[in-house]
Short mmCIF file of C-alpha atoms in Angstrom, two decimals:
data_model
loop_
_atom_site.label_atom_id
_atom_site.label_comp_id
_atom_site.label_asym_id
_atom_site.label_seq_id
_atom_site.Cartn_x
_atom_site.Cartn_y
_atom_site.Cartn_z
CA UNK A 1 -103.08 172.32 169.15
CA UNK A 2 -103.33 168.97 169.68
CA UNK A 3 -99.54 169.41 171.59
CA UNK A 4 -98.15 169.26 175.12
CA UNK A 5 -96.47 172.17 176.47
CA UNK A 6 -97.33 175.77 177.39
CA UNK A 7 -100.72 175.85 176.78
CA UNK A 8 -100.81 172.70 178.29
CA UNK A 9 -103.90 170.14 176.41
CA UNK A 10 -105.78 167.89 176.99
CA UNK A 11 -103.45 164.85 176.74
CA UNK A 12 -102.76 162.20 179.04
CA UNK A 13 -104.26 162.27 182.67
CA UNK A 14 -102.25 160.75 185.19
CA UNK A 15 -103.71 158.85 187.94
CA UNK A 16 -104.46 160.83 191.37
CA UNK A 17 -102.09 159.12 193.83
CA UNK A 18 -104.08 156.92 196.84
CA UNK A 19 -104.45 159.29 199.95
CA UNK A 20 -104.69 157.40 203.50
CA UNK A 21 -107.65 159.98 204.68
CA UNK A 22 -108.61 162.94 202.88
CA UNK A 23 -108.08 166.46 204.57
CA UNK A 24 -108.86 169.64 203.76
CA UNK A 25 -105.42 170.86 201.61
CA UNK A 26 -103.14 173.51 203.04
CA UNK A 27 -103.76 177.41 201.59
CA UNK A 28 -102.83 178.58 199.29
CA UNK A 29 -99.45 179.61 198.35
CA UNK A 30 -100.03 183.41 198.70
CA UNK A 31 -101.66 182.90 201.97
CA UNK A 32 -99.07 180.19 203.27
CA UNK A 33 -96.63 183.01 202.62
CA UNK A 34 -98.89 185.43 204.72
CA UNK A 35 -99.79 183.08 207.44
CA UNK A 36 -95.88 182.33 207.86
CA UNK A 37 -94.63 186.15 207.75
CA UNK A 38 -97.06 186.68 210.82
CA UNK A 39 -96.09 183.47 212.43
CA UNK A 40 -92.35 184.40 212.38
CA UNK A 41 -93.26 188.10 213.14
CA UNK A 42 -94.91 187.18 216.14
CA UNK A 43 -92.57 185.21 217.42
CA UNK A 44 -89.63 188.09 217.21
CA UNK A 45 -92.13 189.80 218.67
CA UNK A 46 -91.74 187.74 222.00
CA UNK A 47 -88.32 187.93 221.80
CA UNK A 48 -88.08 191.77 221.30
CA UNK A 49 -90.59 191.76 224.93
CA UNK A 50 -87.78 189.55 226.32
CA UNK A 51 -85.23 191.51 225.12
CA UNK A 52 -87.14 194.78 226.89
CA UNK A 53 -87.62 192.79 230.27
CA UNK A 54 -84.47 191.50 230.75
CA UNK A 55 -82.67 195.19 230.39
CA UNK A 56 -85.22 196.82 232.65
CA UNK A 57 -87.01 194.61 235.49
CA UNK A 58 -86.30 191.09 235.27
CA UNK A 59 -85.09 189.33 238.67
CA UNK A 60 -85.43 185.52 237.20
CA UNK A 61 -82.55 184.03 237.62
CA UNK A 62 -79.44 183.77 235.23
CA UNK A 63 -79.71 180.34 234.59
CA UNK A 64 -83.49 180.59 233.64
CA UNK A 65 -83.05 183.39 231.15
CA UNK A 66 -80.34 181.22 229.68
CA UNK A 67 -82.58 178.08 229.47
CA UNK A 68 -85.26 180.48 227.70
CA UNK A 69 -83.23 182.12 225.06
CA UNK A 70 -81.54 179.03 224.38
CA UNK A 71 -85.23 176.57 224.04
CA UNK A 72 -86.57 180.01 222.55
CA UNK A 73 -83.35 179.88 219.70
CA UNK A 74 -84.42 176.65 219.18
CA UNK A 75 -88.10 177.39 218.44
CA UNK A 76 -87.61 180.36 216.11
CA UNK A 77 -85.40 178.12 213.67
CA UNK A 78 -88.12 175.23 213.99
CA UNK A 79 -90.83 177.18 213.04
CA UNK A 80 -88.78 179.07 209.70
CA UNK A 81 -87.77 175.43 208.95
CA UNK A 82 -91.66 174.56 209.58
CA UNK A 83 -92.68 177.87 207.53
CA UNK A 84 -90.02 177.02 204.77
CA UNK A 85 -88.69 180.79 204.71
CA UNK A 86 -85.50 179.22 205.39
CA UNK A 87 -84.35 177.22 201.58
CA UNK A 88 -83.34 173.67 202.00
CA UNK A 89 -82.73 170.97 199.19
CA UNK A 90 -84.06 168.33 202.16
CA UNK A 91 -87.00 169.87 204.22
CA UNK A 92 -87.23 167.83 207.79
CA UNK A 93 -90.51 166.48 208.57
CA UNK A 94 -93.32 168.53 209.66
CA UNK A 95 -94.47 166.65 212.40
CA UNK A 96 -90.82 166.35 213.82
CA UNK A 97 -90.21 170.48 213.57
CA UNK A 98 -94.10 170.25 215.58
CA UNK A 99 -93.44 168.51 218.40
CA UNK A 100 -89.82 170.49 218.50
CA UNK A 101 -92.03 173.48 218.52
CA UNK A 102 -94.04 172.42 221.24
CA UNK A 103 -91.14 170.79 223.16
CA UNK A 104 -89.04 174.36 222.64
CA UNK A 105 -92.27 175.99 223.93
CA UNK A 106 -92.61 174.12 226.56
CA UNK A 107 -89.34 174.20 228.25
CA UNK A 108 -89.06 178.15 227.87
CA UNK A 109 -92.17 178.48 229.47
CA UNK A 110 -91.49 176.41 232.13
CA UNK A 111 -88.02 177.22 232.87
CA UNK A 112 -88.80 181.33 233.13
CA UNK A 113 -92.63 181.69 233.75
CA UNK A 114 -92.07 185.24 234.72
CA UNK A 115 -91.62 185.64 230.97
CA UNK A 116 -95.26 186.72 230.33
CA UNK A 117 -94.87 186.58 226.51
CA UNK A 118 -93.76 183.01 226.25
CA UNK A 119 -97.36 181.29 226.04
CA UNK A 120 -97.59 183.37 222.69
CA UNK A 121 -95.49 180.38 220.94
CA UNK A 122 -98.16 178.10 221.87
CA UNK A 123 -100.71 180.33 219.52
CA UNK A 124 -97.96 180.29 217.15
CA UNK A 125 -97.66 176.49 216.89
CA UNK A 126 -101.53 175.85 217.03
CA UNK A 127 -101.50 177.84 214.37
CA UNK A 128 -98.72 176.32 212.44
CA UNK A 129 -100.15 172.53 212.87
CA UNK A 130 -103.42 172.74 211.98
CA UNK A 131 -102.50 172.76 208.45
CA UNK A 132 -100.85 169.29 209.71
CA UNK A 133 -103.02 167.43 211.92
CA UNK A 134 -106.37 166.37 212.38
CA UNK A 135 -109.18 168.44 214.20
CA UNK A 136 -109.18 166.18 216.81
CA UNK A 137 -105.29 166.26 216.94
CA UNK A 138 -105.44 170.21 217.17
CA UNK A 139 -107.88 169.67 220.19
CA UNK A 140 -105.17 167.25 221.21
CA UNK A 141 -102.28 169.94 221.17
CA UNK A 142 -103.95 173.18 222.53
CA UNK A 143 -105.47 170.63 225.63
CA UNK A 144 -101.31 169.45 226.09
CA UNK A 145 -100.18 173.04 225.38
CA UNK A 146 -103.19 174.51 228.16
CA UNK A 147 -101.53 171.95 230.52
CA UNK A 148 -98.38 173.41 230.10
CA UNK A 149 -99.26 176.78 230.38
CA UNK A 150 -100.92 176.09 233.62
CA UNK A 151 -98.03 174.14 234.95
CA UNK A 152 -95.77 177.25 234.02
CA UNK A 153 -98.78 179.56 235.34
CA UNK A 154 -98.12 177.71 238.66
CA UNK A 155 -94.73 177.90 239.00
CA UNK A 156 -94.69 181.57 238.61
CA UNK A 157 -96.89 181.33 242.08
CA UNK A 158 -99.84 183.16 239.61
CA UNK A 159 -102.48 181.60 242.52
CA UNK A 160 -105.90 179.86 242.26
CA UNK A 161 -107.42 182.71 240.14
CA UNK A 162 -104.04 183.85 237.88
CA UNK A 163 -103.69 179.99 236.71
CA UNK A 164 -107.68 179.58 235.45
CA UNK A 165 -107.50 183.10 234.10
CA UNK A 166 -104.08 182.80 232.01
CA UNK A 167 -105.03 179.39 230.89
CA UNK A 168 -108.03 180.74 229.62
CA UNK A 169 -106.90 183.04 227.35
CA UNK A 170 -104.40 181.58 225.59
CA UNK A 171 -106.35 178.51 225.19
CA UNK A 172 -108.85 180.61 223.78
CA UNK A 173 -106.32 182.21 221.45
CA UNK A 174 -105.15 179.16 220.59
CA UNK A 175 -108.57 177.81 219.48
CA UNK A 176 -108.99 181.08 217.15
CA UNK A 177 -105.70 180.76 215.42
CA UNK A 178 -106.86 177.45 214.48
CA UNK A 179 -110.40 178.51 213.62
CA UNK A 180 -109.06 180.96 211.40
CA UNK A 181 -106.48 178.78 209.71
CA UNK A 182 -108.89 175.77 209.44
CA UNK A 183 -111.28 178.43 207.68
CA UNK A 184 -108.66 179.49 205.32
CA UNK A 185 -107.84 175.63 204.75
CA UNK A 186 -111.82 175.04 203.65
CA UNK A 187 -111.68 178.11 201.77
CA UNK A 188 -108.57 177.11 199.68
CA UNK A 189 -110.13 173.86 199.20
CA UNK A 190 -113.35 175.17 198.29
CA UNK A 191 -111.96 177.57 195.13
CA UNK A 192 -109.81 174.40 194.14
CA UNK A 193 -113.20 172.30 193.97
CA UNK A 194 -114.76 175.48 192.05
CA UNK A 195 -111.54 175.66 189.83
CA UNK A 196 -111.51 172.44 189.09
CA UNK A 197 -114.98 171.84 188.20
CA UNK A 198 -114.62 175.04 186.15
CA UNK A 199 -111.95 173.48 184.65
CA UNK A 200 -113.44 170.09 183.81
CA UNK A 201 -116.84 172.00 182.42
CA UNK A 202 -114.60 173.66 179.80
CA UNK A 203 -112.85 170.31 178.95
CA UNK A 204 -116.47 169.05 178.56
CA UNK A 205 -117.52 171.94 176.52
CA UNK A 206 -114.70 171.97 174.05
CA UNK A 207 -115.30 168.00 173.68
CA UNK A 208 -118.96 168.74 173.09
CA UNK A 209 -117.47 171.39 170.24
CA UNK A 210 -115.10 168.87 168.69
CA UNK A 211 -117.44 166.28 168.47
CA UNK A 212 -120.38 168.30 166.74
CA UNK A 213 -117.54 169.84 164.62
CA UNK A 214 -117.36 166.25 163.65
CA UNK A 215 -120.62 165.46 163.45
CA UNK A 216 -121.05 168.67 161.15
CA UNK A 217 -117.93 167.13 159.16
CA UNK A 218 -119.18 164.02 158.63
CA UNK A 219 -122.81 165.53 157.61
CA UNK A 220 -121.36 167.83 154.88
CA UNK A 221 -118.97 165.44 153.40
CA UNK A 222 -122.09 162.97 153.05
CA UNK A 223 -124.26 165.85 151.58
CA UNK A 224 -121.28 166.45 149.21
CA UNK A 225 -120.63 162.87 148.34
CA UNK A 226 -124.67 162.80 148.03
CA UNK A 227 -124.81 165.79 145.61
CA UNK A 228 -121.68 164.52 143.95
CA UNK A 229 -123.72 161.21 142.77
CA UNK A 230 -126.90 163.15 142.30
CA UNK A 231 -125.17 165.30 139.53
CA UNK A 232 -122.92 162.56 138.08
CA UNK A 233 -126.63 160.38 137.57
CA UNK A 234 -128.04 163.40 136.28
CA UNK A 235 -125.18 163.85 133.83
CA UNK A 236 -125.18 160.14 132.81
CA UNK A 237 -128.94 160.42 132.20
CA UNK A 238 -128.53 163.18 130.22
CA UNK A 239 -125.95 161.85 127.82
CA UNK A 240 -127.42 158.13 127.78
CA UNK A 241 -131.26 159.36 127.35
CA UNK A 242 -131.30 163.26 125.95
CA UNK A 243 -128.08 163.24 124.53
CA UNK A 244 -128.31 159.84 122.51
CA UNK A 245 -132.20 160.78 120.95
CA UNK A 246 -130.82 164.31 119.90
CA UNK A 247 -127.90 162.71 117.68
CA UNK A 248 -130.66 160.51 116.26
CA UNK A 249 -133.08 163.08 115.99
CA UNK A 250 -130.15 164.89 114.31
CA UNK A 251 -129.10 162.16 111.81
CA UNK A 252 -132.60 161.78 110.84
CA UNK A 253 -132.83 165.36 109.75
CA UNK A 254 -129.29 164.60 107.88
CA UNK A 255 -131.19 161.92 106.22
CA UNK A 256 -134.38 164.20 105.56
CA UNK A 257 -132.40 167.09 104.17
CA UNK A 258 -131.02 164.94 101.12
CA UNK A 259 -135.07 163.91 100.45
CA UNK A 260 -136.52 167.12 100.05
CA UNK A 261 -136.26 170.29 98.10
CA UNK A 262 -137.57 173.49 98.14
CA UNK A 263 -139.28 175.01 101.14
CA UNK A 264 -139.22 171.87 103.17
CA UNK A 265 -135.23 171.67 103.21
CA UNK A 266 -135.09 174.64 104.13
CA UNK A 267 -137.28 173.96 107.35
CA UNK A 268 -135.30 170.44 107.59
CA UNK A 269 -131.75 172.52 107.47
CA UNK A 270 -132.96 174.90 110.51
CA UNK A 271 -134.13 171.89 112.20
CA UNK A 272 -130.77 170.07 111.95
CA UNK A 273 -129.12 172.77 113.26
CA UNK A 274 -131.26 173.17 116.39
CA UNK A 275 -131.19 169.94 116.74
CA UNK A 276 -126.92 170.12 116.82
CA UNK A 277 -126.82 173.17 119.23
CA UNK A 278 -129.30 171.50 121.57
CA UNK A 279 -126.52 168.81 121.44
CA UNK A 280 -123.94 170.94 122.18
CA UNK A 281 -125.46 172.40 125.02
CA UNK A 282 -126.41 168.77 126.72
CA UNK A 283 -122.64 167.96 126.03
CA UNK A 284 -121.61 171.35 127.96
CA UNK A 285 -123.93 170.74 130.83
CA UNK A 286 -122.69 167.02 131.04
CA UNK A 287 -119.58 168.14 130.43
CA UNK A 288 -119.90 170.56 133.85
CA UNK A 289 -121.64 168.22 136.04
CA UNK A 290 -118.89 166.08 135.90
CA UNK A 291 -116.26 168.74 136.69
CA UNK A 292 -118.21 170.20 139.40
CA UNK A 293 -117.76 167.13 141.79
CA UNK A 294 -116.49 168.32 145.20
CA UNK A 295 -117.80 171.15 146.49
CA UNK A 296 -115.07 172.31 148.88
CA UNK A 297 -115.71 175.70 149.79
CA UNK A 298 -119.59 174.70 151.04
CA UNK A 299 -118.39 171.74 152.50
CA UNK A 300 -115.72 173.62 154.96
CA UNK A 301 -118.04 176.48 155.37
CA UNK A 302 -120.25 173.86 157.55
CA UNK A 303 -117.57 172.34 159.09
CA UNK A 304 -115.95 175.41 160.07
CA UNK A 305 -119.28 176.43 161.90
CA UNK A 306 -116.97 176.73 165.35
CA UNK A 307 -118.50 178.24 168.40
CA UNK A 308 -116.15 180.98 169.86
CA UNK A 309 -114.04 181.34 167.20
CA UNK A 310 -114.52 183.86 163.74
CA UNK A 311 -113.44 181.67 160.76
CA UNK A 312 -112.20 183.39 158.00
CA UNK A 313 -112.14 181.27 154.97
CA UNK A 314 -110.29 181.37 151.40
CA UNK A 315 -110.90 178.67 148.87
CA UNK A 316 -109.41 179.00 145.28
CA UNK A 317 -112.44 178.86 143.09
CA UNK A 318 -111.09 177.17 140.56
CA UNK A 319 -109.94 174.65 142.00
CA UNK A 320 -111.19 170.93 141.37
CA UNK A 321 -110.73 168.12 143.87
CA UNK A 322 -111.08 164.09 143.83
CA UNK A 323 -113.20 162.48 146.08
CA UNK A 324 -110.07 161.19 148.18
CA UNK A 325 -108.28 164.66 148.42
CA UNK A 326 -112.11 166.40 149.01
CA UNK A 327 -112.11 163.88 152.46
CA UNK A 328 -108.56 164.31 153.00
CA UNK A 329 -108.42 168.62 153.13
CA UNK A 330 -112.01 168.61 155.42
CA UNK A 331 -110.99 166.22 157.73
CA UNK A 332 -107.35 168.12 158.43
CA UNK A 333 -109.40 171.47 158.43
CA UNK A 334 -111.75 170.19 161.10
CA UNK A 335 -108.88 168.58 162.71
CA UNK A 336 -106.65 171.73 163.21
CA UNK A 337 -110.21 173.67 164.09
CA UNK A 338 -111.68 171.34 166.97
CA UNK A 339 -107.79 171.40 167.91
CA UNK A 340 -108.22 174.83 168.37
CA UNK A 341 -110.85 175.14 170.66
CA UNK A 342 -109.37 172.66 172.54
CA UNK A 343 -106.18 173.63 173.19
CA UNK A 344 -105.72 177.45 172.33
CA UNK A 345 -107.12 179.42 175.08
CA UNK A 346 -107.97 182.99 174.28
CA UNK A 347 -108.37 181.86 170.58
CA UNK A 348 -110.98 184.26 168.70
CA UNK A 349 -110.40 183.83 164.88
CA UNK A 350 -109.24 180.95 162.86
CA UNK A 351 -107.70 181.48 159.48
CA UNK A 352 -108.38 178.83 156.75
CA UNK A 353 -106.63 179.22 152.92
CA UNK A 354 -106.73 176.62 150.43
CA UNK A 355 -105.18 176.96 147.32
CA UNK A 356 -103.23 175.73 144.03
CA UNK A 357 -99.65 176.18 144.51
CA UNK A 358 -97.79 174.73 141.70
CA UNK A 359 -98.39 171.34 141.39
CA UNK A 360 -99.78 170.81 144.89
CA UNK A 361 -102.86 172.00 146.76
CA UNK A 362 -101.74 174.04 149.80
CA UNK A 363 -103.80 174.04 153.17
CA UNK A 364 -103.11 176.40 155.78
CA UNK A 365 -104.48 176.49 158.92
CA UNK A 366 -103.77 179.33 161.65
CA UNK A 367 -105.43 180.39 165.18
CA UNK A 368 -104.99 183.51 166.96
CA UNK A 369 -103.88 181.37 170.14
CA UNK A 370 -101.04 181.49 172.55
CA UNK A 371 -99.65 178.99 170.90
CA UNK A 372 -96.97 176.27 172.48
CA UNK A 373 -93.39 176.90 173.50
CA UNK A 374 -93.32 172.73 173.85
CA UNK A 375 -95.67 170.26 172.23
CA UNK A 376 -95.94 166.78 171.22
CA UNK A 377 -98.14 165.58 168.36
CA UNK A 378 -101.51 163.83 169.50
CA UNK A 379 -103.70 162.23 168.15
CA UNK A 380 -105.31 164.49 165.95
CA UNK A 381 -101.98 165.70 164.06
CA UNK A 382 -101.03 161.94 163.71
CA UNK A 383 -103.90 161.25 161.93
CA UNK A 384 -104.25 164.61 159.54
CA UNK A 385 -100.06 163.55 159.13
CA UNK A 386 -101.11 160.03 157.84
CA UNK A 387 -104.11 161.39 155.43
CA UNK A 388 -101.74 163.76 154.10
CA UNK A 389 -98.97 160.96 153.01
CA UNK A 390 -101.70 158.35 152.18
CA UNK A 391 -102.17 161.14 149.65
CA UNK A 392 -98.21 161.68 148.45
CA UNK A 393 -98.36 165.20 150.43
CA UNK A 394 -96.70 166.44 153.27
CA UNK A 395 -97.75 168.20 156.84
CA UNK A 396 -95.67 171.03 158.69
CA UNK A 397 -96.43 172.23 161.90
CA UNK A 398 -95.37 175.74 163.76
CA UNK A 399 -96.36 175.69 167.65
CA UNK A 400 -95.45 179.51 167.33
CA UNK A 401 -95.00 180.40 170.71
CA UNK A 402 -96.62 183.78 171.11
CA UNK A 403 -98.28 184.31 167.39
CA UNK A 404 -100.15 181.35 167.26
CA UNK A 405 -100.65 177.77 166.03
CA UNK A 406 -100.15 176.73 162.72
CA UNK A 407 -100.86 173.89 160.55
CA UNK A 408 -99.95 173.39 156.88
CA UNK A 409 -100.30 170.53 154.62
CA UNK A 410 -99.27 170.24 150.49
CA UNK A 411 -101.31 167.20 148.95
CA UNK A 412 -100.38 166.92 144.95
CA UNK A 413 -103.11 168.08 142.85
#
């Protein structure tokens, strides 16, 4: 209603920052989660293989294993720094924990290529920076991490054919793992788009609501102000014109009855007296054109016309209203209604009781919404607050978190 908080409404928008390029957004935070569990599983997985060869048929020397568990140590905590599974009030830069992936990589690879595993942590890290850079800085990174690989593949005395051939594939698994995650990325960005558009067709939609809720407002308190001066010219006409030739007619007949005897006073008398009851009556239907200004329950009936939502509505029938308090009570009633489509999701029904309560004509408003554990007044309630006091009354609000949103106002009768 017209509130900020849980829902949330449609209050202030704040700027979108300035982006220096636009990219493609990371995943999604389920999938980030996903992509990062089999990031990190992988790489224990190449350090469960080393684990293996080193107790059964390794011969590279001391020193090199050392290097490699050491430069592979370093790598693992990079990328669950990089992944954020490991909780820090002060994350270190991405593109610092990249290139100390790479670097890590690099020098484990190098410094034991008999480790066949090793090149895995270049998939890894493709992986783990496309999210980061560029497409042509992923093309960029596998072409420095295929380098590498071949200088390691070299080293290990793999030969003219072993270097192409291990090159190849983990080039060619490093291009997939970005593929994949570069698909994902358009993917995530792609339901954002959709969500947001979504999102800004129902803002448009419930704007579109308000304002013919509005529209319809403004109609029916013209057709009531219109029928309002239609019946009190009617009722002036009546008392100026029919009313003012009946008393004359009827003191002409008081005149005539003192003239005549016999069978014509008699006629006279019953004249008179028709002549006094047809007075009577004009003075009755005068009398209840004037007190039938301000038709309420007709008037909110139109206004409450509210696509999506079930309005029921309870008017006191007896009650009488001024033109002032007639504007005042449909205005808050469309107020707290358009309110509602606005800013209750999941409303269906929409409660509207106005009644005599004492001395003061009670308006109570109530949706079948969410309602708000926080909210601010907009708007809306500032403007059904300052009708309301223009009038004497008073306005109370309950966000009712979990039963929905109410609104009630007390004018003075």
């Amino acid at each position: 209603m017209d509130a900020v908080g849980s829902p949330t409404p449609a209050g202030s928008r704040a700027a979108d920052p300035p982006r220096a390029a636009p990219r493609p957004p990371a995943p999604t935070q389920p999938a980030d989660r996903l992509g990062a569990g089999a990031g990190m599983l992988a790489v224990v997985a190449v350090g469960v293989a080393q684990v293996v060869t080193d107790l059964t048929f390794s011969d590279a020397p001391a020193a090199a294993r050392a290097v490699w568990w050491a430069a592979f140590a370093v790598y693992a905590v990079a990328f669950a720094l990089d992944a954020e599974l490991v909780p820090l009030r002060r994350q270190p830069p991405e593109r610092v924990l990249v290139v100390v992936l790479v670097v890590a990589a690099s020098v484990a690879w190098v410094a034991n290529p008999s480790a066949d595993w090793t090149p895995v942590l270049f998939v890894v890290t493709a992986a783990a920076a496309t999210a980061l850079l560029s497409p042509s800085g992923v093309v960029g990174l596998v072409t420095l991490q295929s380098l590498v690989t071949a200088v390691g593949a070299a080293l290990d005395g793999r030969g003219t054919i072993g270097v192409p051939f291990t090159v190849a594939i983990y080039a060619s698994f490093q291009a997939f793992a970005a593929i994949v995650v570069r698909t994902a990325m358009r993917e995530a960005q792609a339901r954002e788009e959709a969500d947001a558009a979504h999102a800004a067709l129902a803002a448009v939609h419930a704007d579109l609501a308000a304002a013919h809720a509005d529209l319809r407002a403004t109609s029916a308190l013209l057709g009531a102000s219109s029928r309002d001066a239609e019946r009190l010219r009617i009722a002036r006409d009546l008392h100026d014109v029919v009313g003012h030739q009946l008393t004359a007619l009827a003191l002409e007949l008081e005149i005539a009855s003192h003239r005549v005897d016999g069978e014509a006073a008699e006629h006279v008398a019953r004249a008179r007296a028709v002549a006094k009851d047809l007075l009577r009556d004009v003075r009755t239907v005068v009398g209840e054109l004037r007190g039938g200004a301000g038709g309420l329950e007709p008037t909110l009936r139109e206004v409450l016309d509210l696509p999506g939502l079930t309005v029921a509505l309870s008017v006191d029938p007896a009650l009488r209203l001024d033109d002032a308090r007639l504007v005042a009570i449909v205005r808050c009633v469309q107020e707290a209604g358009t309110n509602a489509l606005r800013h209750a999701p999941g409303a269906t029904r929409l409660a509207v009781r106005v009644r005599r309560e004492g001395d003061d004509v009670e308006v109570d408003v109530h949706d079948d919404g969410p309602g708000a554990l926080a909210w601010e007044p907009g708007h809306g309630l500032r403007g059904m607050q300052e009708r309301v006091a223009a009038l004497g009354g008073t306005l109370a609000v309950d966000p009712g978190p979990g039963r929905g949103f109410r609104v009630t106002a007390r004018v003075p009768a």
